[in-house]
Amino acid sequence: MFGSKDLTITLDKISNSDGAHYTNYDLITGELSFKTFKQISVKSIIVSLKGNSYTSVTERTYDQEKNQYTSRIISEKHNFLIINQQVFPPPEILAVSTSKKHSIMPGNHVFAFQIQIPLNSNNPFCGEKRRKTEERQHQMQSYMEDNLCNANSNPFTYNHYSDGFNVSWGNSVDHYHDFLLPSSFHDSLSCSDGPVTAYVEYHIKGIVKKARFFSINARAKEPFDFLALPDVSLIDQYQTTSHEIIRNSQFNLKREILPFEEFQQEKSLEILIQNEKEKEKEKEKEKEKEKEKGKKNKFSSIFRDIFLPFNSIRKNYFYIPLALQAKCKVPTLLNRGQKFPITLSVTSNLDPDTFIKNGFGNIYIKKLNIQLLCHTYIRAELKTVSPISYITIFDASNHMKIDLTKLERPFGKNYYEYMIPGEYYDFTVPKYLVASLQSCNVVKKYEILITATFFNYLRGEEEVESVSDSSEAKVSIDVQVINDVVPGIVLNQKCNGNHQQQPQDLQVDNTLPSYNQSIESSSAAI
């Protein structure tokens, strides 16, 4: 019996970076093939390109009767893209026949198809469950406006504000949000109420609609990866009307001020550190000698240890005002597989001559961490959750020396800066990131978080935490992740015609007489 297991869909490869994904304006070509051993009657054979967006959220409520919390999973599925192509019967048959039943003879059948991926979604009724829910909300709103006279309350407006982002889901039952096709992805996240799932998938679906009543149609599905082209208006804005923004994070480094005579004799900070190291060794030797003396000076040593914290408080300190600065263009675009577009520097309001005179010219970056905060807004049946995932795209722990005596003043600025060399944070944006997107029920937005830890100076390879304090600076910037893709060309198109039929291979039974033998036997009988 002919069924879904007999249906096969094969997609042709495309000339892109890996030959495994498609993008906007790509022409998907392939063939739908099946084999039947007897004549079948069908209404039509249709090949469809579909794009679905699925979300599921765990809702947790308190049951007063049972005195416990109960959980249920609510979900939404939106078919935002549907393109159908009828491959059988062909147009030449439909032009001369009005019959709703068409026969397909036994044998192997191959139907070629080609569908172009558009730029935007095309199905205004993609969420039937959402539409019915919104109709109920619309009726509730009308009731409240008529009976309660409260025009300010609008339960149908869905705006979610978090971390500076604004997500709008629409404000009318008849409103259809035409959006750019999102890239395919699959996320399994967690929230306070429970697990959350969101994914976008694309596939080619073939269906053979049978003409007989109560007969099950044969179906087949072939999924594929889709990477969306970046928004053209966004690229134009970046290339023409973009402007540079600066994000600063101020911090202070506290250092002990040594006697003035030592600064006059030795202005080099490295020499001071070496002398300090020798003085500490001498102090350790003196402590060992005191331990050997025994209980003679026990009272004096206890008295000295009691007042030791008070003596350390009396030390004088010098605060160095600094700032971590990040420069980038707006809109800030992170192109997958490309270089990191943000430049980093250390700035100060102090003149570099100040650091030359007092010997405090060197500071060190102990650690530089760059994280990508992914804000995923997920909606299912009017319930919205926004889990945040942290993706570390760069982490460096090697120490880097910054000479503050080499600060330079940018043109037209009232501060001095030291550009951190790009080699220190030389990396490319990972390709596994999902591009920023917005669909009917899923929104993805990104934020860059740059964290740098600074130290005053080093003693060999170890930090001098007893003499100098560390400071941490954080800078955050809203960014958009885009795909570095271009439309491809089909490489191996297998089928050029619309329909190819190969006759079924019949096995000849040697025990039966052939046609010539039958003629001879019949003539002999006459």
Short mmCIF file of C-alpha atoms in Angstrom, two decimals:
data_model
loop_
_atom_site.label_atom_id
_atom_site.label_comp_id
_atom_site.label_asym_id
_atom_site.label_seq_id
_atom_site.Cartn_x
_atom_site.Cartn_y
_atom_site.Cartn_z
CA MET A 1 0.00 0.00 0.00
CA PHE A 2 1.35 3.41 -1.00
CA GLY A 3 2.03 5.61 2.08
CA SER A 4 4.28 8.25 3.64
CA LYS A 5 7.22 5.85 4.00
CA ASP A 6 7.42 5.59 0.19
CA LEU A 7 7.86 9.35 -0.27
CA THR A 8 11.38 10.86 -0.47
CA ILE A 9 12.50 14.50 -0.77
CA THR A 10 16.04 15.32 -1.93
CA LEU A 11 17.47 18.87 -1.86
CA ASP A 12 20.27 20.05 -4.13
CA LYS A 13 23.40 21.51 -2.59
CA ILE A 14 24.09 25.22 -2.78
CA SER A 15 27.36 27.15 -3.20
CA ASN A 16 27.92 28.80 0.17
CA SER A 17 30.64 28.55 2.80
CA ASP A 18 29.65 25.09 4.01
CA GLY A 19 27.02 23.99 1.49
CA ALA A 20 24.65 23.16 4.33
CA HIS A 21 22.49 26.25 4.80
CA TYR A 22 20.25 28.51 2.75
CA THR A 23 19.56 32.23 2.98
CA ASN A 24 17.10 34.77 1.57
CA TYR A 25 16.59 34.80 -2.20
CA ASP A 26 18.17 31.35 -2.53
CA LEU A 27 16.46 29.02 -4.98
CA ILE A 28 15.72 25.71 -3.30
CA THR A 29 15.71 22.99 -5.94
CA GLY A 30 15.18 19.30 -5.49
CA GLU A 31 12.95 16.41 -6.30
CA LEU A 32 10.12 14.51 -4.73
CA SER A 33 10.20 10.85 -5.67
CA PHE A 34 8.18 7.75 -4.88
CA LYS A 35 7.53 4.28 -6.24
CA THR A 36 4.17 2.63 -6.66
CA PHE A 37 3.41 -0.94 -7.68
CA LYS A 38 -0.14 -0.28 -8.83
CA GLN A 39 -2.16 2.49 -10.35
CA ILE A 40 -3.26 5.14 -7.83
CA SER A 41 -5.73 8.00 -8.10
CA VAL A 42 -4.69 11.38 -6.65
CA LYS A 43 -6.13 14.87 -6.51
CA SER A 44 -2.78 16.67 -6.58
CA ILE A 45 0.85 16.56 -5.45
CA ILE A 46 2.05 19.69 -3.64
CA VAL A 47 5.51 20.73 -2.41
CA SER A 48 5.58 23.46 0.25
CA LEU A 49 8.20 25.67 1.87
CA LYS A 50 7.28 26.28 5.50
CA GLY A 51 8.75 28.24 8.39
CA ASN A 52 7.56 27.63 11.95
CA SER A 53 8.18 29.39 15.25
CA TYR A 54 7.47 27.33 18.37
CA THR A 55 7.53 28.40 22.02
CA SER A 56 6.66 26.62 25.25
CA VAL A 57 6.61 28.15 28.74
CA THR A 58 6.08 26.56 32.14
CA GLU A 59 3.39 28.34 34.13
CA ARG A 60 3.37 27.80 37.87
CA THR A 61 0.27 28.59 39.95
CA TYR A 62 -0.76 28.05 43.55
CA ASP A 63 -3.74 25.78 44.18
CA GLN A 64 -5.46 26.90 47.38
CA GLU A 65 -7.61 23.79 47.65
CA LYS A 66 -4.66 21.40 47.47
CA ASN A 67 -2.35 23.87 49.24
CA GLN A 68 0.45 23.30 46.73
CA TYR A 69 1.96 24.68 43.56
CA THR A 70 0.94 23.20 40.22
CA SER A 71 2.74 23.56 36.90
CA ARG A 72 1.50 23.34 33.35
CA ILE A 73 3.19 23.82 29.99
CA ILE A 74 1.63 26.27 27.57
CA SER A 75 2.83 26.51 23.98
CA GLU A 76 2.36 28.40 20.73
CA LYS A 77 3.20 27.50 17.17
CA HIS A 78 3.24 30.03 14.35
CA ASN A 79 3.50 29.15 10.66
CA PHE A 80 4.87 32.48 9.50
CA LEU A 81 5.99 31.27 6.06
CA ILE A 82 4.02 29.11 3.61
CA ILE A 83 4.80 28.85 -0.13
CA ASN A 84 3.02 26.08 -2.08
CA GLN A 85 3.94 24.70 -5.49
CA GLN A 86 1.78 22.13 -7.26
CA VAL A 87 3.94 19.69 -9.18
CA PHE A 88 1.13 17.38 -10.33
CA PRO A 89 -1.02 17.59 -12.35
CA PRO A 90 1.05 19.86 -14.58
CA PRO A 91 -0.42 23.08 -16.06
CA GLU A 92 -0.91 21.51 -19.53
CA ILE A 93 -3.28 18.90 -18.06
CA LEU A 94 -5.19 21.47 -15.98
CA ALA A 95 -5.66 23.58 -19.12
CA VAL A 96 -7.63 20.86 -20.93
CA SER A 97 -9.18 18.89 -18.04
CA THR A 98 -11.47 19.81 -15.16
CA SER A 99 -11.31 16.41 -13.51
CA LYS A 100 -10.44 16.26 -9.80
CA LYS A 101 -9.02 12.77 -10.08
CA HIS A 102 -5.80 11.93 -11.89
CA SER A 103 -4.21 8.55 -12.34
CA ILE A 104 -0.58 7.72 -11.76
CA MET A 105 0.68 4.54 -13.39
CA PRO A 106 2.90 1.97 -11.63
CA GLY A 107 6.62 2.72 -11.61
CA ASN A 108 9.16 5.18 -10.26
CA HIS A 109 8.08 8.82 -10.35
CA VAL A 110 10.26 11.90 -9.86
CA PHE A 111 8.79 15.40 -9.58
CA ALA A 112 11.19 18.33 -9.71
CA PHE A 113 10.47 21.56 -7.85
CA GLN A 114 12.08 24.93 -7.23
CA ILE A 115 11.01 27.48 -4.60
CA GLN A 116 12.69 30.80 -3.87
CA ILE A 117 13.05 31.89 -0.25
CA PRO A 118 11.59 35.39 0.26
CA LEU A 119 12.89 38.14 2.52
CA ASN A 120 9.86 38.58 4.78
CA SER A 121 7.16 36.41 6.30
CA ASN A 122 4.00 35.96 4.23
CA ASN A 123 1.32 34.33 6.41
CA PRO A 124 -0.87 36.84 8.28
CA PHE A 125 -2.84 34.07 10.04
CA CYS A 126 0.17 32.19 11.36
CA GLY A 127 -1.05 31.78 14.95
CA GLU A 128 -4.60 30.46 15.06
CA LYS A 129 -4.50 29.89 18.82
CA ARG A 130 -3.01 33.32 19.38
CA ARG A 131 -5.69 34.90 17.18
CA LYS A 132 -8.51 33.29 19.19
CA THR A 133 -6.88 34.31 22.46
CA GLU A 134 -6.50 37.86 21.25
CA GLU A 135 -10.15 37.94 20.23
CA ARG A 136 -11.15 37.02 23.78
CA GLN A 137 -8.83 39.71 25.12
CA HIS A 138 -10.34 42.19 22.68
CA GLN A 139 -13.85 41.34 23.93
CA MET A 140 -12.69 41.76 27.51
CA GLN A 141 -11.19 45.13 26.69
CA SER A 142 -14.45 46.30 25.07
CA TYR A 143 -16.41 45.17 28.12
CA MET A 144 -14.08 47.07 30.45
CA GLU A 145 -14.29 50.22 28.37
CA ASP A 146 -18.12 50.07 28.19
CA ASN A 147 -18.82 49.15 31.80
CA LEU A 148 -15.88 50.36 33.82
CA CYS A 149 -15.11 53.49 31.74
CA ASN A 150 -11.41 52.88 32.16
CA ALA A 151 -9.81 53.87 28.88
CA ASN A 152 -6.28 53.81 30.29
CA SER A 153 -6.29 50.08 31.03
CA ASN A 154 -5.39 48.20 27.88
CA PRO A 155 -4.75 44.50 28.57
CA PHE A 156 -4.06 43.88 24.91
CA THR A 157 -0.86 45.94 24.60
CA TYR A 158 2.18 43.77 25.14
CA ASN A 159 5.26 45.82 25.88
CA HIS A 160 8.12 44.26 27.76
CA TYR A 161 10.78 46.61 29.11
CA SER A 162 13.96 45.11 30.43
CA ASP A 163 17.57 46.26 30.35
CA GLY A 164 16.76 49.13 28.03
CA PHE A 165 15.03 46.93 25.41
CA ASN A 166 11.48 47.50 24.18
CA VAL A 167 9.62 44.50 22.76
CA SER A 168 6.22 45.14 21.20
CA TRP A 169 3.97 42.25 20.19
CA GLY A 170 1.23 44.37 18.56
CA ASN A 171 -1.95 46.05 19.77
CA SER A 172 -4.80 44.96 17.50
CA VAL A 173 -6.53 41.73 16.57
CA ASP A 174 -6.31 42.56 12.88
CA HIS A 175 -2.70 43.73 13.14
CA TYR A 176 -0.19 41.62 11.25
CA HIS A 177 3.45 42.25 11.91
CA ASP A 178 5.47 41.75 8.74
CA PHE A 179 8.99 40.83 9.84
CA LEU A 180 12.22 39.64 8.29
CA LEU A 181 12.62 35.89 8.23
CA PRO A 182 14.52 34.82 11.37
CA SER A 183 17.42 32.39 11.31
CA SER A 184 16.77 28.84 12.38
CA PHE A 185 17.78 27.97 15.95
CA HIS A 186 16.80 25.82 18.93
CA ASP A 187 17.05 27.01 22.55
CA SER A 188 16.29 25.14 25.76
CA LEU A 189 16.46 27.64 28.63
CA SER A 190 15.36 27.79 32.25
CA CYS A 191 13.38 30.34 34.25
CA SER A 192 12.13 30.61 37.80
CA ASP A 193 8.93 28.70 37.00
CA GLY A 194 10.55 25.95 34.97
CA PRO A 195 12.05 25.05 31.59
CA VAL A 196 11.45 27.21 28.52
CA THR A 197 11.78 26.13 24.88
CA ALA A 198 11.95 28.22 21.72
CA TYR A 199 12.94 27.28 18.20
CA VAL A 200 12.56 28.38 14.60
CA GLU A 201 12.70 25.71 11.90
CA TYR A 202 12.36 25.55 8.12
CA HIS A 203 11.52 22.53 6.00
CA ILE A 204 10.30 21.37 2.59
CA LYS A 205 7.11 19.37 2.84
CA GLY A 206 5.65 17.13 0.16
CA ILE A 207 2.10 15.78 0.21
CA VAL A 208 0.28 13.41 -2.14
CA LYS A 209 -3.46 14.06 -1.81
CA LYS A 210 -5.33 10.90 -2.61
CA ALA A 211 -8.67 11.03 -4.39
CA ARG A 212 -10.42 8.20 -2.54
CA PHE A 213 -12.48 8.95 0.56
CA PHE A 214 -11.10 7.93 3.96
CA SER A 215 -7.66 7.39 2.45
CA ILE A 216 -4.67 8.85 4.28
CA ASN A 217 -2.52 11.28 2.33
CA ALA A 218 1.18 10.50 1.98
CA ARG A 219 3.53 13.09 3.48
CA ALA A 220 7.28 13.68 3.68
CA LYS A 221 9.36 16.43 5.28
CA GLU A 222 12.99 17.52 4.78
CA PRO A 223 14.35 20.19 7.20
CA PHE A 224 17.22 22.55 6.36
CA ASP A 225 19.27 25.25 8.09
CA PHE A 226 18.51 28.87 7.29
CA LEU A 227 20.71 31.93 7.94
CA ALA A 228 18.94 35.23 7.40
CA LEU A 229 20.48 38.09 5.47
CA PRO A 230 21.10 41.24 7.57
CA ASP A 231 18.61 44.07 7.31
CA VAL A 232 19.56 46.28 4.35
CA SER A 233 18.39 49.45 6.10
CA LEU A 234 20.59 48.56 9.07
CA ILE A 235 23.65 48.12 6.86
CA ASP A 236 22.94 51.41 5.05
CA GLN A 237 22.59 53.19 8.36
CA TYR A 238 25.88 51.71 9.55
CA GLN A 239 27.72 52.78 6.37
CA THR A 240 26.22 56.25 5.90
CA THR A 241 24.62 57.80 8.98
CA SER A 242 26.41 55.93 11.76
CA HIS A 243 28.19 57.86 14.49
CA GLU A 244 30.72 56.91 17.12
CA ILE A 245 29.72 56.40 20.73
CA ILE A 246 31.93 56.23 23.80
CA ARG A 247 31.18 54.21 26.93
CA ASN A 248 33.25 54.87 30.06
CA SER A 249 33.61 53.07 33.37
CA GLN A 250 35.57 55.06 35.94
CA PHE A 251 37.71 53.47 38.64
CA ASN A 252 40.50 54.47 41.07
CA LEU A 253 43.73 52.69 41.85
CA LYS A 254 45.01 53.20 45.41
CA ARG A 255 48.78 53.22 45.95
CA GLU A 256 50.95 53.78 48.96
CA ILE A 257 52.94 57.02 48.91
CA LEU A 258 56.55 56.30 49.84
CA PRO A 259 58.83 58.90 51.53
CA PHE A 260 59.73 61.87 49.37
CA GLU A 261 63.50 61.25 49.72
CA GLU A 262 63.13 57.85 48.06
CA PHE A 263 61.33 59.45 45.12
CA GLN A 264 64.18 61.91 44.71
CA GLN A 265 66.82 59.21 44.79
CA GLU A 266 64.98 56.59 42.71
CA LYS A 267 62.15 57.66 40.41
CA SER A 268 61.90 54.33 38.71
CA LEU A 269 59.06 52.25 40.14
CA GLU A 270 60.75 48.93 39.35
CA ILE A 271 63.75 49.85 41.50
CA LEU A 272 61.46 50.78 44.39
CA ILE A 273 59.77 47.39 44.17
CA GLN A 274 63.12 45.59 44.28
CA ASN A 275 64.20 47.60 47.33
CA GLU A 276 60.88 46.84 49.01
CA LYS A 277 61.43 43.16 48.39
CA GLU A 278 64.86 43.31 50.03
CA LYS A 279 63.43 45.18 53.03
CA GLU A 280 60.79 42.49 53.53
CA LYS A 281 63.45 39.80 53.49
CA GLU A 282 65.36 41.67 56.21
CA LYS A 283 62.19 41.96 58.29
CA GLU A 284 61.62 38.22 58.00
CA LYS A 285 65.15 37.56 59.24
CA GLU A 286 64.59 39.87 62.22
CA LYS A 287 61.37 38.06 63.11
CA GLU A 288 63.22 34.72 63.11
CA LYS A 289 65.83 36.15 65.48
CA GLU A 290 63.10 37.39 67.83
CA LYS A 291 61.54 33.93 67.93
CA GLU A 292 64.86 32.44 68.96
CA LYS A 293 65.14 34.77 71.95
CA GLY A 294 62.17 32.99 73.54
CA LYS A 295 60.03 34.52 76.23
CA LYS A 296 62.25 37.46 77.08
CA ASN A 297 60.54 39.93 74.79
CA LYS A 298 57.14 38.23 74.85
CA PHE A 299 55.30 41.18 76.34
CA SER A 300 56.79 43.70 73.90
CA SER A 301 55.98 41.54 70.88
CA ILE A 302 52.34 41.14 71.95
CA PHE A 303 52.09 44.89 72.52
CA ARG A 304 53.50 45.54 69.05
CA ASP A 305 51.09 43.09 67.37
CA ILE A 306 48.10 44.72 69.01
CA PHE A 307 48.93 48.15 67.66
CA LEU A 308 50.10 46.92 64.26
CA PRO A 309 46.72 47.53 62.51
CA PHE A 310 46.66 51.08 63.83
CA ASN A 311 50.12 51.74 62.43
CA SER A 312 49.04 50.46 58.99
CA ILE A 313 46.03 52.80 58.96
CA ARG A 314 48.31 55.78 59.32
CA LYS A 315 49.90 55.13 55.93
CA ASN A 316 49.25 57.70 53.21
CA TYR A 317 47.80 56.63 49.88
CA PHE A 318 47.64 58.14 46.43
CA TYR A 319 44.52 57.62 44.23
CA ILE A 320 44.95 57.42 40.47
CA PRO A 321 41.71 58.39 38.65
CA LEU A 322 41.31 56.25 35.51
CA ALA A 323 38.57 54.96 33.23
CA LEU A 324 38.04 52.04 30.85
CA GLN A 325 36.76 53.39 27.55
CA ALA A 326 35.06 51.52 24.69
CA LYS A 327 34.52 53.08 21.25
CA CYS A 328 32.26 51.73 18.51
CA LYS A 329 29.83 52.79 15.82
CA VAL A 330 26.07 52.99 16.25
CA PRO A 331 24.39 50.73 15.32
CA THR A 332 27.00 48.31 16.68
CA LEU A 333 27.07 45.20 14.48
CA LEU A 334 28.73 41.93 15.45
CA ASN A 335 29.33 40.02 12.24
CA ARG A 336 29.70 36.30 12.81
CA GLY A 337 33.16 35.14 11.82
CA GLN A 338 34.54 38.71 11.61
CA LYS A 339 36.83 40.77 13.86
CA PHE A 340 35.57 42.30 17.10
CA PRO A 341 34.52 45.86 16.12
CA ILE A 342 35.00 47.61 19.50
CA THR A 343 38.25 49.38 20.46
CA LEU A 344 39.36 49.67 24.09
CA SER A 345 41.52 52.25 25.84
CA VAL A 346 42.47 53.54 29.29
CA THR A 347 41.85 57.24 29.93
CA SER A 348 42.75 59.71 32.67
CA ASN A 349 42.29 63.41 33.36
CA LEU A 350 45.84 63.66 34.71
CA ASP A 351 48.66 64.92 32.54
CA PRO A 352 51.28 62.24 31.71
CA ASP A 353 53.95 64.49 33.27
CA THR A 354 52.32 63.76 36.63
CA PHE A 355 53.19 60.08 36.37
CA ILE A 356 56.73 60.85 35.21
CA LYS A 357 57.42 62.95 38.32
CA ASN A 358 55.97 60.67 40.99
CA GLY A 359 57.01 57.32 39.48
CA PHE A 360 53.48 55.85 39.31
CA GLY A 361 53.58 55.36 35.54
CA ASN A 362 52.90 51.61 35.24
CA ILE A 363 49.65 49.74 35.76
CA TYR A 364 48.69 46.25 34.68
CA ILE A 365 45.60 44.57 33.22
CA LYS A 366 45.25 41.33 35.12
CA LYS A 367 42.18 40.00 33.32
CA LEU A 368 39.96 40.95 30.38
CA ASN A 369 36.63 39.21 29.95
CA ILE A 370 34.11 39.91 27.15
CA GLN A 371 30.66 38.38 27.48
CA LEU A 372 27.64 38.46 25.22
CA LEU A 373 24.34 38.73 27.09
CA CYS A 374 21.52 37.19 25.07
CA HIS A 375 18.08 38.50 26.06
CA THR A 376 15.47 36.06 24.73
CA TYR A 377 11.87 37.21 25.01
CA ILE A 378 9.48 34.26 24.68
CA ARG A 379 5.70 34.47 24.52
CA ALA A 380 3.09 31.73 24.76
CA GLU A 381 -0.61 32.47 25.25
CA LEU A 382 -0.01 36.03 26.47
CA LYS A 383 2.57 34.88 29.02
CA THR A 384 5.98 36.45 28.43
CA VAL A 385 9.30 35.37 29.97
CA SER A 386 12.75 36.81 29.32
CA PRO A 387 15.60 34.49 30.31
CA ILE A 388 19.15 35.83 29.94
CA SER A 389 22.04 33.61 28.85
CA TYR A 390 25.70 34.59 29.24
CA ILE A 391 28.05 33.63 26.42
CA THR A 392 31.78 34.18 27.00
CA ILE A 393 33.34 35.06 23.66
CA PHE A 394 36.78 36.16 24.96
CA ASP A 395 38.72 35.62 28.18
CA ALA A 396 42.37 36.64 28.70
CA SER A 397 44.31 36.23 31.95
CA ASN A 398 47.76 37.19 30.72
CA HIS A 399 49.08 40.40 32.30
CA MET A 400 49.55 43.44 30.15
CA LYS A 401 51.61 46.48 31.13
CA ILE A 402 50.23 49.97 30.48
CA ASP A 403 52.64 52.90 30.71
CA LEU A 404 50.65 55.95 31.81
CA THR A 405 53.56 58.23 30.94
CA LYS A 406 52.65 57.59 27.27
CA LEU A 407 49.13 58.95 27.51
CA GLU A 408 48.14 61.04 24.50
CA ARG A 409 45.46 63.68 24.24
CA PRO A 410 42.96 63.11 21.39
CA PHE A 411 42.13 66.07 19.19
CA GLY A 412 39.41 68.22 20.72
CA LYS A 413 39.17 66.17 23.94
CA ASN A 414 39.84 67.19 27.54
CA TYR A 415 41.31 63.87 28.63
CA TYR A 416 44.31 61.66 27.88
CA GLU A 417 44.10 58.09 26.62
CA TYR A 418 46.22 55.00 26.09
CA MET A 419 44.98 52.69 23.33
CA ILE A 420 45.04 49.04 24.38
CA PRO A 421 46.70 47.17 21.49
CA GLY A 422 44.28 45.14 19.41
CA GLU A 423 46.59 42.13 19.66
CA TYR A 424 45.64 41.79 23.33
CA TYR A 425 42.00 41.04 22.46
CA ASP A 426 42.44 39.77 18.92
CA PHE A 427 39.57 37.37 18.26
CA THR A 428 36.70 36.80 15.86
CA VAL A 429 33.01 36.71 16.69
CA PRO A 430 31.95 33.04 17.04
CA LYS A 431 29.95 31.56 14.18
CA TYR A 432 27.67 29.54 16.45
CA LEU A 433 25.83 32.67 17.61
CA VAL A 434 22.22 33.10 16.52
CA ALA A 435 21.60 36.39 14.74
CA SER A 436 19.35 39.01 16.34
CA LEU A 437 15.75 38.29 15.36
CA GLN A 438 12.11 39.12 15.95
CA SER A 439 9.17 36.89 15.08
CA CYS A 440 5.58 36.52 16.25
CA ASN A 441 6.50 34.99 19.59
CA VAL A 442 10.32 35.10 19.92
CA VAL A 443 12.70 38.07 20.12
CA LYS A 444 16.49 37.87 20.53
CA LYS A 445 18.55 40.92 21.51
CA TYR A 446 22.19 41.13 22.56
CA GLU A 447 24.36 43.20 24.86
CA ILE A 448 28.16 43.23 25.16
CA LEU A 449 29.62 43.27 28.69
CA ILE A 450 33.35 44.08 28.94
CA THR A 451 35.00 43.50 32.33
CA ALA A 452 38.64 44.43 33.02
CA THR A 453 40.60 44.00 36.27
CA PHE A 454 43.50 46.41 36.88
CA PHE A 455 46.44 46.16 39.31
CA ASN A 456 48.95 48.76 40.37
CA TYR A 457 52.12 46.79 39.75
CA LEU A 458 53.54 43.28 39.84
CA ARG A 459 56.32 41.67 41.79
CA GLY A 460 57.71 39.15 39.37
CA GLU A 461 54.69 37.05 38.43
CA GLU A 462 52.78 37.57 41.67
CA GLU A 463 50.50 40.48 42.50
CA VAL A 464 51.43 42.73 45.42
CA GLU A 465 48.02 42.80 47.04
CA SER A 466 49.35 44.01 50.38
CA VAL A 467 50.75 47.19 48.84
CA SER A 468 48.35 47.86 45.98
CA ASP A 469 44.63 47.33 45.50
CA SER A 470 42.91 45.99 42.39
CA SER A 471 40.01 47.70 40.66
CA GLU A 472 37.38 46.37 38.28
CA ALA A 473 35.73 48.29 35.43
CA LYS A 474 32.66 47.23 33.43
CA VAL A 475 31.30 48.61 30.16
CA SER A 476 28.07 47.46 28.47
CA ILE A 477 26.96 48.21 24.89
CA ASP A 478 23.81 47.17 23.00
CA VAL A 479 24.76 45.27 19.83
CA GLN A 480 23.13 43.40 16.98
CA VAL A 481 24.47 40.07 15.74
CA ILE A 482 24.23 39.58 11.96
CA ASN A 483 25.11 36.76 9.56
CA ASP A 484 27.91 37.11 7.04
CA VAL A 485 26.11 35.32 4.21
CA VAL A 486 25.28 35.93 0.56
CA PRO A 487 22.77 34.15 -1.70
CA GLY A 488 24.24 30.99 -3.22
CA ILE A 489 23.98 29.13 -6.53
CA VAL A 490 22.66 25.60 -6.99
CA LEU A 491 25.56 23.23 -7.61
CA ASN A 492 24.05 19.87 -8.53
CA GLN A 493 20.58 20.20 -9.92
CA LYS A 494 19.54 16.63 -10.61
CA CYS A 495 16.26 16.99 -12.42
CA ASN A 496 15.58 19.44 -15.26
CA GLY A 497 12.06 18.35 -16.18
CA ASN A 498 8.88 18.62 -14.18
CA HIS A 499 7.95 14.95 -14.14
CA GLN A 500 9.92 11.89 -15.04
CA GLN A 501 8.37 8.44 -15.06
CA GLN A 502 10.33 5.26 -15.32
CA PRO A 503 8.39 2.02 -16.13
CA GLN A 504 8.33 -0.53 -13.40
CA ASP A 505 10.82 -3.38 -13.80
CA LEU A 506 8.77 -6.56 -14.39
CA GLN A 507 10.32 -9.95 -13.76
CA VAL A 508 9.75 -12.48 -16.62
CA ASP A 509 8.52 -15.91 -15.54
CA ASN A 510 10.46 -18.50 -17.59
CA THR A 511 7.80 -21.14 -17.01
CA LEU A 512 5.22 -19.25 -19.06
CA PRO A 513 5.31 -19.37 -22.89
CA SER A 514 6.49 -16.34 -24.81
CA TYR A 515 4.35 -14.35 -27.27
CA ASN A 516 5.83 -16.13 -30.35
CA GLN A 517 5.34 -19.51 -28.71
CA SER A 518 1.70 -18.67 -28.03
CA ILE A 519 1.17 -17.66 -31.70
CA GLU A 520 2.80 -20.86 -32.96
CA SER A 521 0.76 -23.04 -30.64
CA SER A 522 -2.50 -21.31 -31.58
CA SER A 523 -1.78 -21.66 -35.37
CA ALA A 524 -0.92 -25.31 -34.94
CA ALA A 525 -4.19 -25.86 -33.20
CA ILE A 526 -6.08 -24.30 -36.10
#
